[in-house]
PDB file of C-alpha atoms in Angstrom:
ATOM      1  CA  MET A   1    -163.531-158.419 -95.263  1.00  0.00           C
ATOM      2  CA  ILE A   2    -160.916-158.172 -92.521  1.00  0.00           C
ATOM      3  CA  ASN A   3    -159.056-154.860 -92.363  1.00  0.00           C
ATOM      4  CA  ARG A   4    -156.147-153.495 -90.339  1.00  0.00           C
ATOM      5  CA  LYS A   5    -155.267-149.933 -89.459  1.00  0.00           C
ATOM      6  CA  VAL A   6    -152.757-148.203 -87.185  1.00  0.00           C
ATOM      7  CA  PHE A   7    -153.832-145.003 -85.429  1.00  0.00           C
ATOM      8  CA  GLU A   8    -151.417-142.390 -84.144  1.00  0.00           C
ATOM      9  CA  THR A   9    -153.402-141.480 -81.042  1.00  0.00           C
ATOM     10  CA  GLU A  10    -155.495-143.382 -78.540  1.00  0.00           C
ATOM     11  CA  GLU A  11    -158.311-140.901 -79.139  1.00  0.00           C
ATOM     12  CA  ASP A  12    -158.424-141.754 -82.849  1.00  0.00           C
ATOM     13  CA  TRP A  13    -158.282-145.470 -82.044  1.00  0.00           C
ATOM     14  CA  LYS A  14    -161.175-145.218 -79.607  1.00  0.00           C
ATOM     15  CA  GLY A  15    -163.167-143.064 -81.992  1.00  0.00           C
ATOM     16  CA  PHE A  16    -162.863-145.560 -84.817  1.00  0.00           C
ATOM     17  CA  ARG A  17    -164.035-148.430 -82.590  1.00  0.00           C
ATOM     18  CA  ARG A  18    -167.361-146.783 -81.796  1.00  0.00           C
ATOM     19  CA  GLY A  19    -170.215-148.806 -83.193  1.00  0.00           C
ATOM     20  CA  LEU A  20    -168.202-152.045 -83.356  1.00  0.00           C
ATOM     21  CA  PHE A  21    -168.476-155.086 -81.107  1.00  0.00           C
ATOM     22  CA  THR A  22    -164.985-155.534 -79.722  1.00  0.00           C
ATOM     23  CA  ALA A  23    -163.125-158.694 -78.744  1.00  0.00           C
ATOM     24  CA  SER A  24    -162.819-157.731 -75.080  1.00  0.00           C
ATOM     25  CA  GLN A  25    -166.615-157.533 -74.748  1.00  0.00           C
ATOM     26  CA  ILE A  26    -167.776-160.003 -77.399  1.00  0.00           C
ATOM     27  CA  ASN A  27    -168.616-162.738 -74.900  1.00  0.00           C
ATOM     28  CA  ARG A  28    -171.513-160.588 -73.700  1.00  0.00           C
ATOM     29  CA  LEU A  29    -173.337-161.433 -76.934  1.00  0.00           C
ATOM     30  CA  LEU A  30    -173.099-165.187 -76.327  1.00  0.00           C
ATOM     31  CA  ALA A  31    -175.330-165.593 -73.279  1.00  0.00           C
ATOM     32  CA  LYS A  32    -178.415-167.669 -74.061  1.00  0.00           C
ATOM     33  CA  ALA A  33    -181.748-165.889 -74.131  1.00  0.00           C
ATOM     34  CA  LYS A  34    -184.435-167.177 -71.762  1.00  0.00           C
ATOM     35  CA  SER A  35    -186.622-167.929 -74.766  1.00  0.00           C
ATOM     36  CA  GLY A  36    -183.862-170.099 -76.201  1.00  0.00           C
ATOM     37  CA  THR A  37    -183.435-167.995 -79.329  1.00  0.00           C
ATOM     38  CA  GLY A  38    -182.348-164.468 -80.122  1.00  0.00           C
ATOM     39  CA  LEU A  39    -180.274-162.136 -77.988  1.00  0.00           C
ATOM     40  CA  SER A  40    -180.234-162.311 -74.216  1.00  0.00           C
ATOM     41  CA  VAL A  41    -181.082-159.333 -72.027  1.00  0.00           C
ATOM     42  CA  GLY A  42    -177.390-158.857 -71.323  1.00  0.00           C
ATOM     43  CA  ALA A  43    -176.547-158.940 -75.029  1.00  0.00           C
ATOM     44  CA  LYS A  44    -179.192-156.303 -75.761  1.00  0.00           C
ATOM     45  CA  THR A  45    -177.756-154.156 -72.988  1.00  0.00           C
ATOM     46  CA  TYR A  46    -174.348-154.349 -74.670  1.00  0.00           C
ATOM     47  CA  VAL A  47    -175.887-153.342 -78.017  1.00  0.00           C
ATOM     48  CA  LYS A  48    -177.503-150.328 -76.351  1.00  0.00           C
ATOM     49  CA  GLU A  49    -174.131-149.365 -74.873  1.00  0.00           C
ATOM     50  CA  ILE A  50    -172.671-149.453 -78.386  1.00  0.00           C
ATOM     51  CA  LEU A  51    -175.463-147.200 -79.632  1.00  0.00           C
ATOM     52  CA  SER A  52    -174.866-144.814 -76.741  1.00  0.00           C
ATOM     53  CA  GLU A  53    -171.200-144.550 -77.758  1.00  0.00           C
ATOM     54  CA  MET A  54    -172.321-143.573 -81.256  1.00  0.00           C
ATOM     55  CA  ILE A  55    -174.576-140.702 -80.199  1.00  0.00           C
ATOM     56  CA  ALA A  56    -172.842-139.225 -77.157  1.00  0.00           C
ATOM     57  CA  PRO A  57    -169.328-138.542 -75.862  1.00  0.00           C
ATOM     58  CA  PRO A  58    -167.861-141.544 -74.054  1.00  0.00           C
ATOM     59  CA  ALA A  59    -167.846-141.661 -70.283  1.00  0.00           C
ATOM     60  CA  PRO A  60    -164.425-141.125 -68.682  1.00  0.00           C
ATOM     61  CA  ASP A  61    -162.326-144.271 -68.508  1.00  0.00           C
ATOM     62  CA  TYR A  62    -162.496-146.025 -65.168  1.00  0.00           C
ATOM     63  CA  TYR A  63    -159.208-147.192 -63.697  1.00  0.00           C
ATOM     64  CA  ASN A  64    -158.724-148.826 -60.340  1.00  0.00           C
ATOM     65  CA  ALA A  65    -155.384-149.624 -58.735  1.00  0.00           C
ATOM     66  CA  GLN A  66    -155.297-153.161 -60.152  1.00  0.00           C
ATOM     67  CA  MET A  67    -155.991-151.951 -63.692  1.00  0.00           C
ATOM     68  CA  GLN A  68    -153.302-149.291 -63.379  1.00  0.00           C
ATOM     69  CA  ARG A  69    -150.840-151.872 -62.103  1.00  0.00           C
ATOM     70  CA  GLY A  70    -151.677-154.144 -65.021  1.00  0.00           C
ATOM     71  CA  ASN A  71    -150.988-151.412 -67.552  1.00  0.00           C
ATOM     72  CA  GLU A  72    -147.651-150.596 -65.948  1.00  0.00           C
ATOM     73  CA  LEU A  73    -146.607-154.242 -65.657  1.00  0.00           C
ATOM     74  CA  GLU A  74    -147.566-155.353 -69.169  1.00  0.00           C
ATOM     75  CA  PRO A  75    -144.218-154.441 -70.815  1.00  0.00           C
ATOM     76  CA  GLN A  76    -142.463-156.563 -68.188  1.00  0.00           C
ATOM     77  CA  ALA A  77    -144.767-159.458 -69.075  1.00  0.00           C
ATOM     78  CA  VAL A  78    -143.889-158.997 -72.760  1.00  0.00           C
ATOM     79  CA  LEU A  79    -140.182-159.297 -71.957  1.00  0.00           C
ATOM     80  CA  ALA A  80    -140.782-162.380 -69.816  1.00  0.00           C
ATOM     81  CA  TYR A  81    -142.713-164.019 -72.659  1.00  0.00           C
ATOM     82  CA  ALA A  82    -140.005-163.164 -75.203  1.00  0.00           C
ATOM     83  CA  ASN A  83    -137.323-164.562 -72.897  1.00  0.00           C
ATOM     84  CA  ALA A  84    -139.290-167.776 -72.374  1.00  0.00           C
ATOM     85  CA  PHE A  85    -139.161-168.509 -76.118  1.00  0.00           C
ATOM     86  CA  GLY A  86    -135.911-166.780 -77.030  1.00  0.00           C
ATOM     87  CA  LEU A  87    -137.693-164.149 -79.121  1.00  0.00           C
ATOM     88  CA  ASP A  88    -136.264-160.776 -80.145  1.00  0.00           C
ATOM     89  CA  ILE A  89    -138.724-158.024 -79.246  1.00  0.00           C
ATOM     90  CA  ASN A  90    -136.957-155.722 -81.711  1.00  0.00           C
ATOM     91  CA  SER A  91    -137.605-158.072 -84.631  1.00  0.00           C
ATOM     92  CA  LYS A  92    -140.070-156.934 -87.289  1.00  0.00           C
ATOM     93  CA  ASP A  93    -141.864-160.238 -86.696  1.00  0.00           C
ATOM     94  CA  PHE A  94    -142.530-159.360 -83.039  1.00  0.00           C
ATOM     95  CA  ILE A  95    -145.268-156.738 -82.823  1.00  0.00           C
ATOM     96  CA  TYR A  96    -146.192-155.429 -79.393  1.00  0.00           C
ATOM     97  CA  THR A  97    -149.326-153.494 -80.258  1.00  0.00           C
ATOM     98  CA  SER A  98    -149.017-150.933 -77.447  1.00  0.00           C
ATOM     99  CA  ILE A  99    -145.885-149.475 -79.044  1.00  0.00           C
ATOM    100  CA  GLY A 100    -145.611-147.578 -82.318  1.00  0.00           C
ATOM    101  CA  GLY A 101    -149.261-146.702 -82.759  1.00  0.00           C
ATOM    102  CA  TYR A 102    -152.644-148.171 -81.913  1.00  0.00           C
ATOM    103  CA  VAL A 103    -153.360-151.233 -84.045  1.00  0.00           C
ATOM    104  CA  PHE A 104    -156.918-152.285 -84.787  1.00  0.00           C
ATOM    105  CA  PHE A 105    -158.391-155.137 -86.835  1.00  0.00           C
ATOM    106  CA  TRP A 106    -162.023-155.194 -87.892  1.00  0.00           C
ATOM    107  CA  ASP A 107    -164.499-156.952 -90.159  1.00  0.00           C
ATOM    108  CA  ASP A 108    -167.289-154.781 -91.544  1.00  0.00           C
ATOM    109  CA  ALA A 109    -169.343-157.816 -92.538  1.00  0.00           C
ATOM    110  CA  PHE A 110    -169.868-158.747 -88.889  1.00  0.00           C
ATOM    111  CA  ASN A 111    -169.310-155.344 -87.235  1.00  0.00           C
ATOM    112  CA  VAL A 112    -166.560-156.751 -84.995  1.00  0.00           C
ATOM    113  CA  GLY A 113    -163.045-155.623 -84.153  1.00  0.00           C
ATOM    114  CA  GLY A 114    -160.175-156.168 -81.790  1.00  0.00           C
ATOM    115  CA  THR A 115    -156.502-155.727 -80.952  1.00  0.00           C
ATOM    116  CA  PRO A 116    -154.313-158.558 -79.614  1.00  0.00           C
ATOM    117  CA  ASP A 117    -151.462-157.630 -77.279  1.00  0.00           C
ATOM    118  CA  ILE A 118    -148.731-159.323 -79.334  1.00  0.00           C
ATOM    119  CA  ILE A 119    -148.708-160.393 -82.981  1.00  0.00           C
ATOM    120  CA  LEU A 120    -146.196-162.983 -84.176  1.00  0.00           C
ATOM    121  CA  ALA A 121    -145.817-164.728 -87.512  1.00  0.00           C
ATOM    122  CA  ASP A 122    -147.645-167.844 -86.359  1.00  0.00           C
ATOM    123  CA  ARG A 123    -149.701-166.697 -83.369  1.00  0.00           C
ATOM    124  CA  ILE A 124    -151.038-163.856 -81.284  1.00  0.00           C
ATOM    125  CA  CYS A 125    -150.932-163.297 -77.515  1.00  0.00           C
ATOM    126  CA  GLU A 126    -153.279-161.995 -74.847  1.00  0.00           C
ATOM    127  CA  ILE A 127    -151.667-160.638 -71.670  1.00  0.00           C
ATOM    128  CA  LYS A 128    -153.218-160.371 -68.214  1.00  0.00           C
ATOM    129  CA  CYS A 129    -151.490-159.116 -65.066  1.00  0.00           C
ATOM    130  CA  PRO A 130    -153.956-160.217 -62.391  1.00  0.00           C
ATOM    131  CA  GLU A 131    -154.069-160.302 -58.647  1.00  0.00           C
ATOM    132  CA  SER A 132    -152.040-163.157 -57.177  1.00  0.00           C
ATOM    133  CA  LYS A 133    -155.108-165.213 -56.230  1.00  0.00           C
ATOM    134  CA  ASN A 134    -156.265-165.078 -59.840  1.00  0.00           C
ATOM    135  CA  HIS A 135    -152.792-165.767 -61.192  1.00  0.00           C
ATOM    136  CA  LEU A 136    -152.873-168.957 -59.131  1.00  0.00           C
ATOM    137  CA  GLU A 137    -156.013-170.031 -60.999  1.00  0.00           C
ATOM    138  CA  TYR A 138    -154.181-169.558 -64.302  1.00  0.00           C
ATOM    139  CA  LEU A 139    -151.168-171.483 -63.010  1.00  0.00           C
ATOM    140  CA  LEU A 140    -153.549-174.431 -62.591  1.00  0.00           C
ATOM    141  CA  CYS A 141    -154.727-174.201 -66.221  1.00  0.00           C
ATOM    142  CA  ASP A 142    -153.049-176.478 -68.755  1.00  0.00           C
ATOM    143  CA  THR A 143    -155.269-176.236 -71.838  1.00  0.00           C
ATOM    144  CA  GLY A 144    -157.474-173.861 -73.730  1.00  0.00           C
ATOM    145  CA  GLU A 145    -160.462-175.832 -72.452  1.00  0.00           C
ATOM    146  CA  ASP A 146    -159.361-175.168 -68.877  1.00  0.00           C
ATOM    147  CA  LEU A 147    -159.194-171.461 -69.637  1.00  0.00           C
ATOM    148  CA  ARG A 148    -162.551-171.518 -71.426  1.00  0.00           C
ATOM    149  CA  ASP A 149    -164.191-173.006 -68.338  1.00  0.00           C
ATOM    150  CA  LEU A 150    -162.456-170.570 -65.978  1.00  0.00           C
ATOM    151  CA  LYS A 151    -162.743-167.366 -68.030  1.00  0.00           C
ATOM    152  CA  PRO A 152    -165.111-167.708 -70.998  1.00  0.00           C
ATOM    153  CA  GLU A 153    -164.831-163.986 -71.706  1.00  0.00           C
ATOM    154  CA  TYR A 154    -161.084-164.299 -72.284  1.00  0.00           C
ATOM    155  CA  TYR A 155    -161.600-167.402 -74.427  1.00  0.00           C
ATOM    156  CA  SER A 156    -164.061-165.543 -76.672  1.00  0.00           C
ATOM    157  CA  GLN A 157    -161.762-162.534 -76.833  1.00  0.00           C
ATOM    158  CA  MET A 158    -158.900-164.691 -78.061  1.00  0.00           C
ATOM    159  CA  GLN A 159    -161.051-166.582 -80.554  1.00  0.00           C
ATOM    160  CA  LEU A 160    -162.307-163.375 -82.174  1.00  0.00           C
ATOM    161  CA  ASN A 161    -158.800-161.948 -82.316  1.00  0.00           C
ATOM    162  CA  MET A 162    -157.518-165.153 -83.918  1.00  0.00           C
ATOM    163  CA  TYR A 163    -160.228-164.793 -86.539  1.00  0.00           C
ATOM    164  CA  LEU A 164    -159.386-161.139 -87.166  1.00  0.00           C
ATOM    165  CA  CYS A 165    -155.628-161.738 -87.288  1.00  0.00           C
ATOM    166  CA  GLU A 166    -155.932-164.993 -89.242  1.00  0.00           C
ATOM    167  CA  ARG A 167    -153.940-167.013 -86.727  1.00  0.00           C
ATOM    168  CA  ASP A 168    -154.483-170.544 -85.420  1.00  0.00           C
ATOM    169  CA  THR A 169    -153.017-170.098 -81.919  1.00  0.00           C
ATOM    170  CA  CYS A 170    -153.254-167.505 -79.183  1.00  0.00           C
ATOM    171  CA  ASP A 171    -150.943-167.733 -76.186  1.00  0.00           C
ATOM    172  CA  PHE A 172    -152.693-166.640 -73.022  1.00  0.00           C
ATOM    173  CA  ILE A 173    -150.120-165.003 -70.751  1.00  0.00           C
ATOM    174  CA  SER A 174    -150.686-164.432 -67.049  1.00  0.00           C
ATOM    175  CA  TYR A 175    -147.927-162.524 -65.268  1.00  0.00           C
ATOM    176  CA  ASP A 176    -147.414-161.733 -61.593  1.00  0.00           C
ATOM    177  CA  GLU A 177    -143.922-160.806 -60.438  1.00  0.00           C
ATOM    178  CA  ARG A 178    -144.907-160.817 -56.749  1.00  0.00           C
ATOM    179  CA  LEU A 179    -144.816-164.589 -56.278  1.00  0.00           C
ATOM    180  CA  PHE A 180    -141.892-165.788 -54.172  1.00  0.00           C
ATOM    181  CA  ASP A 181    -140.744-168.359 -56.727  1.00  0.00           C
ATOM    182  CA  GLU A 182    -139.564-166.645 -59.917  1.00  0.00           C
ATOM    183  CA  LYS A 183    -140.470-169.600 -62.123  1.00  0.00           C
ATOM    184  CA  LEU A 184    -144.123-169.030 -61.175  1.00  0.00           C
ATOM    185  CA  HIS A 185    -144.148-165.411 -62.357  1.00  0.00           C
ATOM    186  CA  ILE A 186    -145.407-166.292 -65.821  1.00  0.00           C
ATOM    187  CA  LYS A 187    -147.933-168.838 -67.038  1.00  0.00           C
ATOM    188  CA  ILE A 188    -148.456-169.408 -70.759  1.00  0.00           C
ATOM    189  CA  VAL A 189    -151.479-171.363 -71.959  1.00  0.00           C
ATOM    190  CA  PRO A 190    -151.658-172.027 -75.711  1.00  0.00           C
ATOM    191  CA  VAL A 191    -155.224-171.727 -76.976  1.00  0.00           C
ATOM    192  CA  LYS A 192    -156.076-173.239 -80.343  1.00  0.00           C
ATOM    193  CA  ARG A 193    -158.453-171.735 -82.855  1.00  0.00           C
ATOM    194  CA  ASP A 194    -162.003-172.991 -82.279  1.00  0.00           C
ATOM    195  CA  GLU A 195    -163.971-172.705 -85.517  1.00  0.00           C
ATOM    196  CA  GLU A 196    -167.259-173.672 -83.877  1.00  0.00           C
ATOM    197  CA  HIS A 197    -166.897-170.959 -81.251  1.00  0.00           C
ATOM    198  CA  ILE A 198    -165.894-168.392 -83.867  1.00  0.00           C
ATOM    199  CA  LYS A 199    -168.966-169.336 -85.916  1.00  0.00           C
ATOM    200  CA  LEU A 200    -171.142-168.727 -82.849  1.00  0.00           C
ATOM    201  CA  ILE A 201    -169.489-165.351 -82.236  1.00  0.00           C
ATOM    202  CA  LEU A 202    -170.076-164.210 -85.814  1.00  0.00           C
ATOM    203  CA  GLU A 203    -173.678-165.418 -85.829  1.00  0.00           C
ATOM    204  CA  LYS A 204    -174.396-163.501 -82.640  1.00  0.00           C
ATOM    205  CA  ALA A 205    -172.597-160.453 -84.032  1.00  0.00           C
ATOM    206  CA  ILE A 206    -174.971-160.458 -87.012  1.00  0.00           C
ATOM    207  CA  GLU A 207    -177.983-160.725 -84.689  1.00  0.00           C
ATOM    208  CA  ALA A 208    -176.616-157.892 -82.582  1.00  0.00           C
ATOM    209  CA  SER A 209    -175.954-155.750 -85.662  1.00  0.00           C
ATOM    210  CA  ASN A 210    -179.529-156.264 -86.834  1.00  0.00           C
ATOM    211  CA  TYR A 211    -180.813-155.264 -83.399  1.00  0.00           C
ATOM    212  CA  LEU A 212    -178.519-152.223 -83.434  1.00  0.00           C
ATOM    213  CA  ASN A 213    -179.991-151.150 -86.777  1.00  0.00           C
ATOM    214  CA  ILE A 214    -183.522-151.500 -85.370  1.00  0.00           C
ATOM    215  CA  LEU A 215    -182.617-149.244 -82.458  1.00  0.00           C
ATOM    216  CA  LYS A 216    -180.973-146.722 -84.782  1.00  0.00           C
ATOM    217  CA  ASP A 217    -184.127-146.607 -86.904  1.00  0.00           C
ATOM    218  CA  LYS A 218    -186.240-146.001 -83.794  1.00  0.00           C
ATOM    219  CA  ILE A 219    -184.284-142.861 -82.950  1.00  0.00           C
ATOM    220  CA  ALA A 220    -183.938-141.903 -86.623  1.00  0.00           C
ATOM    221  CA  LEU A 221    -180.126-142.139 -86.535  1.00  0.00           C
TER     222      LEU A 221
END
């Protein structure tokens, strides 16, 4: 069953997410194992990281200059997106999830969760504020398939969030205000819901949950 909750503090939000496979990392479960079946080495490493979060305090968040810039620029990207479609950011139907509490969606049946950047009545959005060389790559993308080939981790992130938010479209937004030509500052790529990919994500999430339970039993958790 899909659930939604709003947390007052980032600490509470992060605490609740412990033990869940989140949309931003879910693609790590999808790598093929060398044997052809089961979880890959990388997927098992991710499961162990989840277990570590459950039994010990989290490591301090790592932020580099680009990540810090992205966090600071994101509200500007939200405004640019709203202006592109004539949307009112103050409308109750326009939810920017970084304001007014920390929103989180999760499904206990598959042990997965996530938070899109924007929630609208008919779609969600994922925002990235990359370096200019990477923004150029997104400018060259026209379809969800293009984005899937370029950044499979973002594609999986959006697919899981569409599942959790029960939406059929996710607009991928790349924003870089440094480009000389203002019309190139924002690129919006609509990504459609991919039921086959979502099915794969949920199947791997079940495998990963079973492996997590095995590890928990080994340490008597």
